[in-house]
XYZ file of C-alpha atoms in Angstrom:
705
model
C 37.372 -11.144 -15.542
C 36.323 -7.513 -15.176
C 32.660 -8.512 -14.925
C 33.499 -11.185 -12.337
C 35.263 -8.609 -10.158
C 32.446 -6.068 -10.571
C 29.756 -8.653 -9.785
C 31.449 -9.974 -6.640
C 32.193 -6.437 -5.452
C 28.571 -5.366 -6.052
C 27.187 -8.311 -4.079
C 29.606 -7.616 -1.202
C 28.775 -3.903 -1.136
C 25.038 -4.603 -1.102
C 25.353 -7.273 1.596
C 27.920 -5.606 3.876
C 27.850 -1.921 2.993
C 30.787 0.454 2.829
C 31.559 1.629 6.322
C 27.872 1.602 7.226
C 24.611 -0.250 6.772
C 23.998 -2.875 4.115
C 21.532 -2.140 1.314
C 18.665 -3.694 3.267
C 19.635 -1.724 6.358
C 19.206 1.509 4.403
C 15.655 0.814 3.255
C 12.503 2.280 4.739
C 8.793 1.624 4.382
C 6.118 4.297 4.350
C 2.934 5.175 2.546
C 3.036 7.046 -0.767
C 3.319 10.785 -0.366
C 3.442 13.768 -2.700
C 3.607 17.519 -2.177
C 0.074 18.668 -1.433
C -2.469 19.375 1.256
C -1.916 16.179 3.241
C 1.848 16.704 3.221
C 1.399 20.325 4.355
C -0.757 19.123 7.246
C 1.873 16.531 8.152
C 4.635 19.161 8.061
C 2.667 21.526 10.333
C 2.024 18.682 12.773
C 5.674 17.631 12.722
C 6.822 21.193 13.376
C 4.555 21.566 16.418
C 4.655 17.949 17.615
C 7.848 16.275 16.373
C 7.309 12.620 15.571
C 8.390 10.489 18.501
C 9.042 6.724 18.272
C 6.749 4.509 20.307
C 7.103 0.969 21.584
C 3.933 -0.932 22.500
C 3.256 -4.054 24.531
C -0.005 -5.987 24.333
C -0.763 -8.148 27.355
C -3.532 -10.774 27.253
C -4.864 -13.472 29.551
C -4.745 -11.597 32.884
C -7.260 -10.581 35.542
C -7.465 -6.811 35.154
C -9.018 -6.486 38.613
C -6.080 -8.221 40.271
C -3.884 -6.131 42.579
C -0.852 -8.132 41.420
C -1.436 -7.173 37.798
C -1.857 -3.512 38.774
C 1.340 -3.565 40.846
C 3.377 -5.196 38.031
C 2.065 -2.739 35.415
C 2.723 0.255 37.683
C 6.278 -0.925 38.364
C 6.831 -1.387 34.629
C 5.793 2.229 34.009
C 8.243 3.468 36.671
C 11.054 1.346 35.233
C 10.373 2.562 31.705
C 10.367 6.205 32.802
C 13.820 5.647 34.339
C 15.251 4.788 30.929
C 17.137 7.748 29.419
C 15.280 9.051 26.362
C 11.782 7.927 27.451
C 9.206 10.731 27.396
C 6.233 8.785 28.791
C 5.048 5.272 29.542
C 1.305 4.754 29.899
C -0.924 1.809 30.765
C -4.424 1.666 32.287
C -3.062 1.319 35.823
C -1.210 4.646 35.908
C -4.003 6.873 34.559
C -6.663 8.750 36.577
C -9.542 6.570 37.847
C -7.423 3.538 37.050
C -8.052 1.085 35.610
C -11.618 1.762 34.467
C -11.780 5.541 34.059
C -12.497 7.242 30.737
C -8.809 7.697 29.922
C -7.762 4.259 31.105
C -10.482 2.452 29.139
C -8.709 3.297 25.888
C -5.847 1.049 27.062
C -8.136 -1.884 27.934
C -8.940 -4.540 25.360
C -12.281 -3.560 23.802
C -12.490 -0.928 26.557
C -13.566 -3.560 29.087
C -12.109 -4.898 32.341
C -13.554 -8.294 31.425
C -11.394 -8.595 28.292
C -8.279 -9.673 30.192
C -6.161 -7.531 27.832
C -4.339 -4.228 28.246
C -1.811 -2.114 26.363
C 1.402 -0.448 27.462
C 2.465 2.525 25.335
C 5.947 3.966 25.797
C 6.898 7.093 23.868
C 10.519 8.125 23.355
C 11.799 11.638 23.028
C 12.086 12.837 19.415
C 15.425 13.139 17.641
C 17.346 10.745 19.891
C 19.610 9.732 17.041
C 22.048 6.968 17.913
C 20.659 6.771 21.464
C 17.266 5.571 20.183
C 18.394 1.979 19.669
C 19.677 1.727 23.258
C 16.458 3.259 24.632
C 14.336 0.799 22.655
C 16.476 -2.104 23.879
C 16.090 -1.082 27.522
C 12.332 -0.547 27.160
C 12.170 -4.017 25.637
C 13.873 -5.360 28.751
C 11.242 -3.641 30.894
C 8.513 -5.281 28.829
C 10.200 -8.659 29.205
C 10.313 -8.185 32.975
C 6.591 -7.342 33.019
C 5.853 -10.507 31.073
C 7.930 -12.525 33.540
C 6.001 -10.973 36.453
C 2.744 -12.132 34.837
C 3.520 -15.780 33.991
C -0.086 -16.502 33.079
C -0.078 -13.745 30.423
C 0.808 -13.780 26.732
C 2.628 -10.705 25.496
C 3.607 -9.226 22.153
C 5.701 -6.166 21.306
C 5.151 -3.905 18.320
C 6.267 -0.585 16.879
C 6.664 1.191 13.596
C 10.374 0.430 13.630
C 9.797 -3.280 14.213
C 7.249 -3.319 11.380
C 9.712 -1.694 8.968
C 12.405 -4.146 10.059
C 10.061 -7.086 9.480
C 9.129 -5.776 6.022
C 12.748 -5.219 4.979
C 13.729 -8.644 6.318
C 10.889 -10.156 4.296
C 12.116 -8.251 1.227
C 15.496 -9.958 1.574
C 13.883 -13.370 2.112
C 11.551 -12.940 -0.873
C 14.464 -11.811 -3.043
C 16.493 -14.890 -2.173
C 13.550 -17.261 -2.546
C 12.443 -15.638 -5.816
C 15.899 -15.955 -7.303
C 16.222 -19.436 -5.813
C 13.137 -20.501 -7.762
C 13.692 -18.478 -10.932
C 17.351 -19.126 -11.716
C 17.405 -22.959 -11.421
C 14.123 -23.360 -13.321
C 15.300 -20.912 -15.974
C 18.493 -22.909 -16.393
C 16.548 -26.157 -16.826
C 14.285 -24.573 -19.430
C 17.244 -23.131 -21.328
C 18.986 -26.502 -21.330
C 15.894 -27.823 -23.122
C 15.801 -24.824 -25.489
C 19.505 -24.919 -26.377
C 20.142 -28.619 -25.954
C 23.326 -28.017 -23.961
C 24.534 -26.842 -20.572
C 27.097 -24.319 -21.780
C 24.733 -22.398 -24.035
C 22.049 -22.476 -21.329
C 24.482 -21.207 -18.724
C 25.467 -18.024 -20.563
C 22.188 -16.115 -20.016
C 22.108 -17.347 -16.403
C 25.636 -16.067 -15.766
C 24.586 -12.808 -17.352
C 21.525 -12.676 -15.095
C 23.682 -13.216 -11.995
C 25.956 -10.361 -13.087
C 22.896 -8.213 -13.741
C 21.481 -8.910 -10.260
C 24.805 -8.016 -8.651
C 25.057 -4.827 -10.667
C 21.455 -3.935 -9.832
C 21.996 -4.380 -6.089
C 25.207 -2.349 -6.229
C 23.458 0.427 -8.163
C 20.592 0.460 -5.660
C 23.065 0.745 -2.800
C 24.491 3.839 -4.472
C 21.010 5.260 -5.038
C 20.217 4.791 -1.340
C 22.626 7.639 -0.577
C 20.993 9.959 -3.106
C 17.298 9.184 -2.624
C 15.134 7.456 -0.014
C 14.550 3.903 -1.171
C 11.336 2.177 -0.171
C 11.757 -1.452 0.796
C 9.734 -2.637 -2.187
C 12.058 -0.913 -4.694
C 14.767 -3.558 -4.355
C 12.664 -6.530 -5.392
C 10.729 -4.624 -8.042
C 13.844 -3.290 -9.766
C 15.842 -6.506 -9.371
C 12.872 -8.353 -10.862
C 13.077 -6.188 -13.975
C 16.840 -6.569 -14.319
C 16.637 -10.340 -13.999
C 13.861 -10.585 -16.593
C 15.592 -8.311 -19.101
C 18.949 -10.021 -18.752
C 17.411 -13.428 -19.414
C 15.546 -11.972 -22.405
C 18.625 -10.347 -23.876
C 20.934 -13.241 -23.065
C 18.600 -15.696 -24.758
C 18.405 -13.517 -27.870
C 22.172 -12.997 -28.100
C 23.096 -16.648 -27.533
C 20.426 -17.800 -29.999
C 21.697 -15.436 -32.696
C 25.303 -16.438 -31.999
C 24.443 -20.096 -32.508
C 22.698 -19.175 -35.731
C 25.751 -17.288 -37.000
C 28.085 -20.140 -36.021
C 25.859 -22.691 -37.788
C 25.833 -20.563 -40.907
C 29.635 -20.447 -40.902
C 30.146 -24.133 -40.022
C 27.772 -25.345 -42.785
C 27.531 -28.792 -41.275
C 31.214 -29.134 -40.377
C 32.119 -30.160 -36.797
C 32.182 -27.270 -34.365
C 35.799 -28.061 -33.478
C 36.880 -26.993 -36.987
C 35.734 -23.395 -36.475
C 38.741 -21.068 -36.417
C 39.238 -18.170 -34.023
C 38.727 -15.756 -36.896
C 35.413 -17.387 -37.828
C 34.249 -17.305 -34.207
C 35.221 -13.646 -33.930
C 33.280 -12.927 -37.130
C 30.209 -14.730 -35.749
C 30.400 -12.782 -32.486
C 30.703 -9.518 -34.416
C 27.737 -10.388 -36.623
C 25.731 -11.298 -33.527
C 26.444 -8.012 -31.810
C 25.650 -6.193 -35.062
C 22.217 -7.828 -35.410
C 20.930 -9.132 -32.070
C 23.003 -6.501 -30.300
C 21.222 -3.798 -32.233
C 17.870 -5.239 -31.161
C 19.043 -5.387 -27.545
C 20.254 -1.792 -27.747
C 16.965 -0.480 -29.112
C 14.945 -2.630 -26.735
C 16.915 -1.365 -23.729
C 16.482 2.216 -24.872
C 12.743 1.630 -25.222
C 12.499 0.154 -21.719
C 14.617 3.007 -20.358
C 12.289 5.527 -22.003
C 9.280 3.766 -20.487
C 10.845 3.897 -17.030
C 11.962 7.496 -17.529
C 8.290 8.380 -17.709
C 8.136 7.528 -13.986
C 10.509 10.427 -13.302
C 7.740 12.828 -14.306
C 5.554 11.792 -11.363
C 5.900 13.880 -8.192
C 5.778 10.890 -5.810
C 9.273 10.204 -4.505
C 8.784 6.423 -4.470
C 7.746 6.398 -8.134
C 10.699 8.589 -9.120
C 13.045 6.359 -7.116
C 11.847 3.254 -8.952
C 12.150 5.066 -12.282
C 15.699 6.265 -11.624
C 16.890 2.952 -10.214
C 15.075 1.053 -12.977
C 16.805 2.996 -15.747
C 20.205 2.203 -14.254
C 19.350 -1.492 -14.008
C 18.173 -1.557 -17.644
C 21.495 -0.075 -18.717
C 23.317 -2.708 -16.664
C 21.299 -5.496 -18.316
C 22.108 -4.002 -21.725
C 25.819 -3.763 -20.905
C 25.842 -7.385 -19.745
C 24.123 -8.553 -22.943
C 26.408 -6.556 -25.240
C 29.718 -7.307 -23.525
C 29.721 -10.172 -21.024
C 27.440 -12.597 -22.879
C 29.256 -12.219 -26.267
C 32.620 -12.578 -24.488
C 31.478 -15.761 -22.777
C 30.027 -16.923 -26.074
C 33.362 -16.476 -27.802
C 35.149 -18.454 -25.088
C 32.671 -21.317 -25.275
C 31.845 -21.134 -28.984
C 32.916 -24.707 -29.719
C 30.557 -26.041 -27.079
C 27.490 -23.804 -27.293
C 26.346 -25.262 -30.606
C 25.104 -28.352 -28.805
C 23.201 -30.982 -30.716
C 20.543 -28.688 -32.091
C 20.472 -25.511 -34.098
C 19.007 -22.101 -33.485
C 18.557 -21.494 -37.204
C 14.846 -22.043 -37.423
C 13.812 -24.141 -40.427
C 11.874 -22.466 -43.194
C 8.824 -24.511 -42.280
C 7.514 -25.147 -38.812
C 4.811 -24.491 -36.265
C 5.198 -20.722 -36.364
C 5.150 -20.436 -40.152
C 2.036 -22.616 -40.200
C 0.553 -20.390 -37.509
C 1.266 -17.313 -39.652
C -0.442 -18.898 -42.670
C -3.418 -19.899 -40.522
C -3.743 -16.344 -39.241
C -3.467 -15.030 -42.793
C -6.513 -17.067 -43.833
C -8.794 -15.289 -41.335
C -7.017 -12.165 -40.058
C -10.167 -10.197 -39.218
C -11.534 -13.045 -37.122
C -8.248 -13.194 -35.193
C -8.242 -9.425 -34.682
C -11.849 -9.261 -33.477
C -11.629 -12.305 -31.174
C -8.182 -11.434 -29.823
C -9.100 -7.839 -29.059
C -12.401 -8.960 -27.505
C -10.582 -11.346 -25.146
C -8.208 -8.599 -24.042
C -11.042 -6.118 -23.543
C -13.021 -8.610 -21.435
C -9.949 -9.289 -19.294
C -9.471 -5.537 -18.864
C -13.033 -4.855 -17.655
C -12.327 -5.363 -13.905
C -9.877 -2.462 -14.095
C -12.866 -0.120 -14.436
C -13.601 -0.757 -10.750
C -9.956 -0.413 -9.689
C -9.624 0.889 -6.146
C -6.186 2.000 -5.036
C -4.979 1.651 -1.467
C -1.799 1.978 0.556
C -1.280 -0.862 2.980
C 1.028 -0.579 5.956
C 1.227 -3.641 8.161
C -1.147 -5.400 5.762
C 1.726 -5.758 3.299
C 2.868 -8.625 5.508
C 0.950 -11.913 5.464
C -1.475 -12.888 8.209
C 0.504 -14.849 10.777
C 3.584 -12.623 10.729
C 4.447 -11.065 14.083
C 3.884 -7.383 13.331
C 0.899 -7.973 11.021
C -0.893 -9.840 13.813
C 0.182 -7.250 16.388
C -1.283 -4.317 14.460
C -4.411 -6.266 13.500
C -5.085 -6.907 17.210
C -4.236 -3.301 18.027
C -6.852 -2.017 15.578
C -9.474 -4.412 16.952
C -8.821 -4.071 20.695
C -7.666 -0.456 20.979
C -9.342 1.478 18.158
C -9.116 4.872 19.857
C -5.318 4.634 20.011
C -4.875 4.011 16.303
C -4.179 6.577 13.615
C -7.138 8.945 13.074
C -8.968 8.701 9.768
C -8.198 12.383 9.214
C -6.237 15.053 11.022
C -7.240 18.593 10.174
C -4.775 21.386 10.870
C -6.631 24.697 11.129
C -5.302 28.235 11.238
C -7.668 29.565 13.914
C -8.155 29.682 17.671
C -9.323 26.806 19.852
C -12.889 28.111 20.587
C -13.688 28.686 16.892
C -12.307 25.276 15.921
C -14.332 23.649 18.712
C -17.543 25.266 17.491
C -16.856 24.036 13.947
C -16.243 20.506 15.214
C -19.425 20.498 17.326
C -21.626 22.009 14.638
C -20.239 20.290 11.525
C -17.615 17.601 11.936
C -19.409 15.423 14.491
C -22.477 15.354 12.234
C -20.641 13.902 9.222
C -21.888 10.342 8.558
C -19.434 7.722 9.799
C -17.626 9.964 12.309
C -17.258 8.264 15.695
C -15.212 10.899 17.530
C -13.432 14.222 17.012
C -10.857 15.714 19.393
C -9.504 19.266 19.257
C -6.112 20.361 20.611
C -3.926 23.449 20.380
C -0.849 22.919 18.215
C 0.918 26.254 18.493
C 0.041 29.920 18.686
C -1.404 29.878 15.171
C -2.754 26.399 14.593
C -5.235 23.916 16.035
C -5.373 20.184 15.230
C -8.580 18.158 14.959
C -8.273 14.347 15.060
C -11.323 12.739 13.466
C -12.044 9.022 13.704
C -14.477 6.914 11.724
C -15.713 3.361 11.854
C -13.659 0.882 9.887
C -10.187 1.108 8.427
C -8.367 4.430 7.980
C -8.507 3.821 4.223
C -12.080 2.491 4.181
C -15.035 4.165 2.507
C -16.046 6.179 5.600
C -12.531 7.621 5.874
C -12.379 8.486 2.161
C -15.835 10.035 2.266
C -14.797 12.024 5.326
C -11.797 13.496 3.498
C -13.976 14.448 0.522
C -16.502 16.105 2.836
C -13.892 18.007 4.849
C -12.234 19.263 1.688
C -15.474 20.021 -0.092
C -17.108 21.996 2.718
C -14.444 24.272 4.191
C -15.008 26.269 7.395
C -14.507 30.057 7.394
C -10.815 29.683 8.271
C -7.886 27.967 6.481
C -7.639 24.199 6.934
C -5.353 21.437 5.706
C -6.819 17.928 5.752
C -4.246 15.210 6.371
C -4.100 11.541 7.308
C -3.764 8.255 5.386
C -6.889 8.666 3.252
C -6.004 12.292 2.445
C -2.438 11.320 1.506
C -3.756 8.545 -0.738
C -6.185 10.981 -2.390
C -3.343 13.428 -3.072
C -1.155 10.613 -4.410
C -3.894 9.376 -6.742
C -4.633 12.905 -7.947
C -0.945 13.458 -8.676
C -0.874 10.291 -10.776
C -3.839 11.511 -12.795
C -2.279 14.958 -13.308
C 1.143 13.659 -14.287
C 0.073 10.657 -16.369
C -0.574 12.587 -19.623
C 2.942 14.045 -19.599
C 4.543 10.694 -18.781
C 2.505 8.920 -21.461
C 3.325 11.610 -24.033
C 7.060 11.337 -23.313
C 7.012 7.527 -23.557
C 4.880 7.505 -26.712
C 7.025 10.068 -28.532
C 10.263 8.353 -27.516
C 8.981 4.929 -28.556
C 7.614 6.168 -31.872
C 10.957 7.768 -32.650
C 13.023 4.698 -31.786
C 10.810 2.284 -33.697
C 10.797 4.591 -36.719
C 14.607 4.666 -36.658
C 14.610 0.869 -36.620
C 11.850 0.143 -39.167
C 11.381 3.281 -41.283
C 7.622 2.979 -40.698
C 5.201 5.197 -38.805
C 2.434 2.585 -38.922
C 4.241 -0.209 -37.084
C 5.046 1.925 -34.006
C 1.457 3.199 -33.762
C 0.113 -0.349 -34.079
C 2.548 -1.574 -31.426
C 1.405 1.125 -29.014
C -2.270 0.301 -29.593
C -1.733 -3.411 -28.966
C 0.338 -2.672 -25.857
C -2.534 -0.634 -24.441
C -4.832 -3.636 -24.840
C -2.452 -6.144 -23.247
C -1.538 -3.857 -20.345
C -5.201 -3.056 -19.710
C -5.898 -6.785 -19.574
C -3.029 -7.282 -17.133
C -4.353 -4.591 -14.790
C -7.841 -6.077 -15.091
C -6.689 -9.574 -14.141
C -4.617 -8.216 -11.239
C -7.614 -6.205 -10.005
C -9.882 -9.240 -10.229
C -7.459 -11.355 -8.208
C -6.098 -9.018 -5.543
C -8.906 -6.489 -5.136
C -11.782 -8.919 -5.475
C -9.968 -11.618 -3.497
C -9.896 -14.539 -5.943
C -7.333 -17.337 -5.394
C -6.324 -15.998 -1.978
C -5.634 -19.475 -0.643
C -3.685 -20.611 -3.686
C -1.555 -17.465 -3.909
C -1.152 -17.017 -0.159
C -2.502 -13.520 0.445
C -5.379 -11.760 2.170
C -7.189 -9.177 0.055
C -7.201 -5.614 1.359
C -10.008 -4.636 -1.024
C -7.792 -2.718 -3.405
C -4.516 -2.609 -5.292
C -1.421 -0.921 -3.898
C -1.368 2.617 -5.271
C 2.051 2.400 -6.859
C 1.293 -0.816 -8.769
C -0.670 0.604 -11.767
C 2.071 3.033 -12.888
C 4.674 0.302 -12.395
C 2.676 -2.207 -14.430
C 2.275 0.321 -17.225
C 5.958 1.286 -17.261
C 7.524 -2.139 -16.706
C 4.911 -4.012 -18.716
C 5.228 -1.595 -21.607
C 8.979 -2.061 -21.660
C 8.754 -5.856 -21.613
C 6.048 -5.828 -24.304
C 8.260 -3.708 -26.533
C 11.026 -6.282 -25.989
C 9.015 -8.934 -27.791
C 7.721 -6.462 -30.362
C 11.280 -5.539 -31.314
C 12.418 -9.177 -31.282
C 9.716 -9.962 -33.852
C 9.621 -6.783 -35.924
C 13.404 -6.602 -36.278
C 13.405 -10.009 -37.984
C 10.448 -9.164 -40.192
C 12.000 -5.811 -41.120
C 15.298 -7.501 -42.031
C 13.489 -9.783 -44.447
C 11.217 -7.069 -45.886
C 14.054 -4.639 -46.525
C 16.006 -7.513 -48.128
C 13.289 -7.746 -50.801
C 10.786 -10.255 -49.408
C 7.058 -9.579 -49.743
C 5.179 -8.397 -46.658
C 3.326 -11.694 -46.143
C 6.420 -13.822 -46.674
C 8.484 -11.603 -44.368
C 5.851 -11.989 -41.657
C 5.707 -15.747 -42.124
C 9.462 -16.336 -42.102
C 10.072 -13.697 -39.437
C 7.581 -15.342 -37.122
C 9.105 -18.736 -37.809
C 12.629 -17.483 -37.057
C 11.752 -15.466 -33.955
C 8.707 -17.289 -32.585
C 10.708 -19.859 -30.671
C 12.882 -17.175 -29.111
C 9.903 -15.010 -28.128
C 7.924 -17.860 -26.585
C 10.989 -19.253 -24.798
C 11.948 -15.815 -23.481
C 8.387 -15.154 -22.341
C 8.181 -18.528 -20.616
C 11.443 -17.825 -18.801
C 10.313 -14.364 -17.730
C 7.017 -15.778 -16.448
C 9.062 -18.238 -14.388
C 11.047 -15.305 -12.969
C 7.897 -13.422 -12.030
C 6.256 -16.556 -10.647
C 9.215 -16.927 -8.298
C 8.368 -13.549 -6.808
C 4.648 -14.299 -6.658
C 5.687 -17.093 -4.295
C 7.064 -14.457 -1.904
C 5.051 -13.194 1.053
C 5.064 -9.412 0.687
C 1.796 -8.259 -0.884
C 3.231 -5.538 -3.119
C 5.780 -7.968 -4.591
C 3.066 -10.565 -5.212
C 0.956 -7.989 -7.047
C 3.873 -6.783 -9.167
C 5.062 -10.284 -10.029
C 1.623 -11.564 -10.984
C 0.694 -8.440 -12.974
C 3.882 -8.582 -15.035
C 3.633 -12.355 -15.496
C 0.112 -11.914 -16.896
C 1.266 -9.018 -19.096
C 4.108 -11.070 -20.587
C 1.946 -14.170 -21.019
C -0.789 -12.273 -22.859
C 1.682 -10.284 -24.911
C 3.761 -13.236 -26.064
C 0.711 -15.336 -26.951
C -2.337 -13.359 -28.042
C -0.534 -10.202 -29.143
C 2.771 -11.294 -30.749
C 1.718 -14.704 -32.077
C -1.782 -13.770 -33.283
C -2.624 -10.064 -33.379
C 0.686 -8.840 -34.816
C 0.682 -11.202 -37.845
C -3.061 -10.646 -38.303
C -2.795 -6.854 -38.346
C 0.307 -6.958 -40.553
C -1.571 -9.186 -42.985
C -4.496 -6.752 -43.139
C -2.259 -3.699 -43.534
C -0.033 -5.292 -46.163
C 2.414 -2.832 -47.701
C 0.909 -0.066 -45.546
C 2.870 -1.559 -42.627
C 5.946 0.115 -44.059
C 4.417 3.458 -44.955
C 5.906 6.770 -43.938
C 5.523 10.273 -45.421
C 8.000 10.983 -48.207
C 10.122 13.431 -46.161
C 10.447 10.881 -43.341
C 11.317 8.127 -45.821
C 14.120 10.266 -47.236
C 15.330 11.117 -43.757
C 15.308 7.449 -42.731
C 17.189 6.451 -45.864
C 19.915 8.925 -44.931
C 19.981 8.627 -41.145
C 17.945 5.594 -40.070
C 19.325 2.342 -38.752
C 20.038 -0.025 -41.610
C 21.472 -3.503 -41.827
């Protein structure tokens, strides 16, 4: 009952808010940023020229030489300027030498009167606060009136705020559609696995509770940290996957314990005391695995907190809370539901895997040629990882949305028709006077290959700003080369190079600087936890090495698909020539955690048998037989979950879902089913080796059955 109340309350809080916006109303969308040179440049610009919202109107299909068009556009500018909070409203018919002068041409489609297209740009005053929404609404009415005055024209409205709103709306749609695909399919698969509706429903109910808890936790986090729109789906994705994993493990072990107690008797004859004993034994065995697995995933996500990027830290912090929620659900709600439905969850089948079966035969087959399996398996993973060597990170804005969406199409047309009004490839803030900055621009900046224009303006008494434009996208090769050149060849006065490409370069550099510390923290934490569980120092090291291979392969496959543009039609995306910058650290953290899930599922069973006196080879064989079905079923269910999000439209969610689906698929097949038994066969008793002092410490303090 307590979980039902908490779940409903969490869903209501996320959907309606508490005296304010809902969760989705509190999200934002911006490029990755970290403290550094680009951020310093942005801060100096903001201090001198506070960011002001803009609302744009693109008009197409008109005669730009027509007096009627000029009169309607001029009247629209006057009407917009009459709106309280509007700082300026510009179109080619209100500028000097209108409409074909040098200034006006920037507002003409392709700079030509023959294009039949023009742009209206209305800028609001900064820091309007609550009055901004009313100003935007009234400017929108002015734009609608202009469109009505030009019945032959087609019009479209765009702004940064509308783009963010479209992205956050798409986040909500993708979340609902992803869950709408994942949960029903997962239930069907679990009905097949368990042979009954009640047993199959327990992990699904747990997953629903986990989603509610995750959304409620994220709503709370939105008041403490800025949440990017993509955080919600990414973190909810992890919570859903983990809860299905853990729920499947707990219910499977509970059925096994109940079967062992029933010994062939009808389920109805089980007493309350026997059911309580089975639930306790389940929590003591599978619950221990869930606990250690959740701690391992939490450690992996905690590594994200060591990165300076706020979006990465936000995902790490929110992710840890969601992992703890999934663990709490698996250790409390699922066993409680299992106790209530114990007489019905046994179904017609049994979760006690027979001593002989496909997985034990697989283990014996691997044991006959372990070195062949190791060499071939590792070679496959290495080949799949090779595309990651050419990984190119990017930071899409409107390109996160699919082609055909309103704001994506608006900003695509804006970049094509009005290139001089877009964001500069680089903005240099210089601590010098205007004449010296102008000389530097004339003598150096304009001569840099790829530069198409450079404009100098006074910012304040101490600083000058230089807006530099290049051919192509603001994150294309010319823009990146420009940033490298500007930073590599400094003028004789202080400069700070900013802009999208500079911010991306700082973000990437911060990842490289922070990665060793994050990796060290995750590796040490994982080694410690696995040693506590197994008493071995070899098994944790081997698990880490195999995880590196599978995660590298996952990044390679994701690079090959999204960066190189394979399967664009089938997956419904348009390649931007790179991978979103925050995806690699997320794949490594989330994928590592999920991989350790299956490692612990398998190794915990093998360790139980080995410490009970079985030989290494027999423990591997029986352990794989007993846990193989659970691992493959769990992996299949998690792939279904991720596939549901690949079906969404937002690019970053597609990339995350596909990358993690590939990671789980490779890990549960090549790694857990083949490489783990092969390496354990080769290592033999060395699997369980630890230095004598550590063995004594583990005997006294380690986790034992």
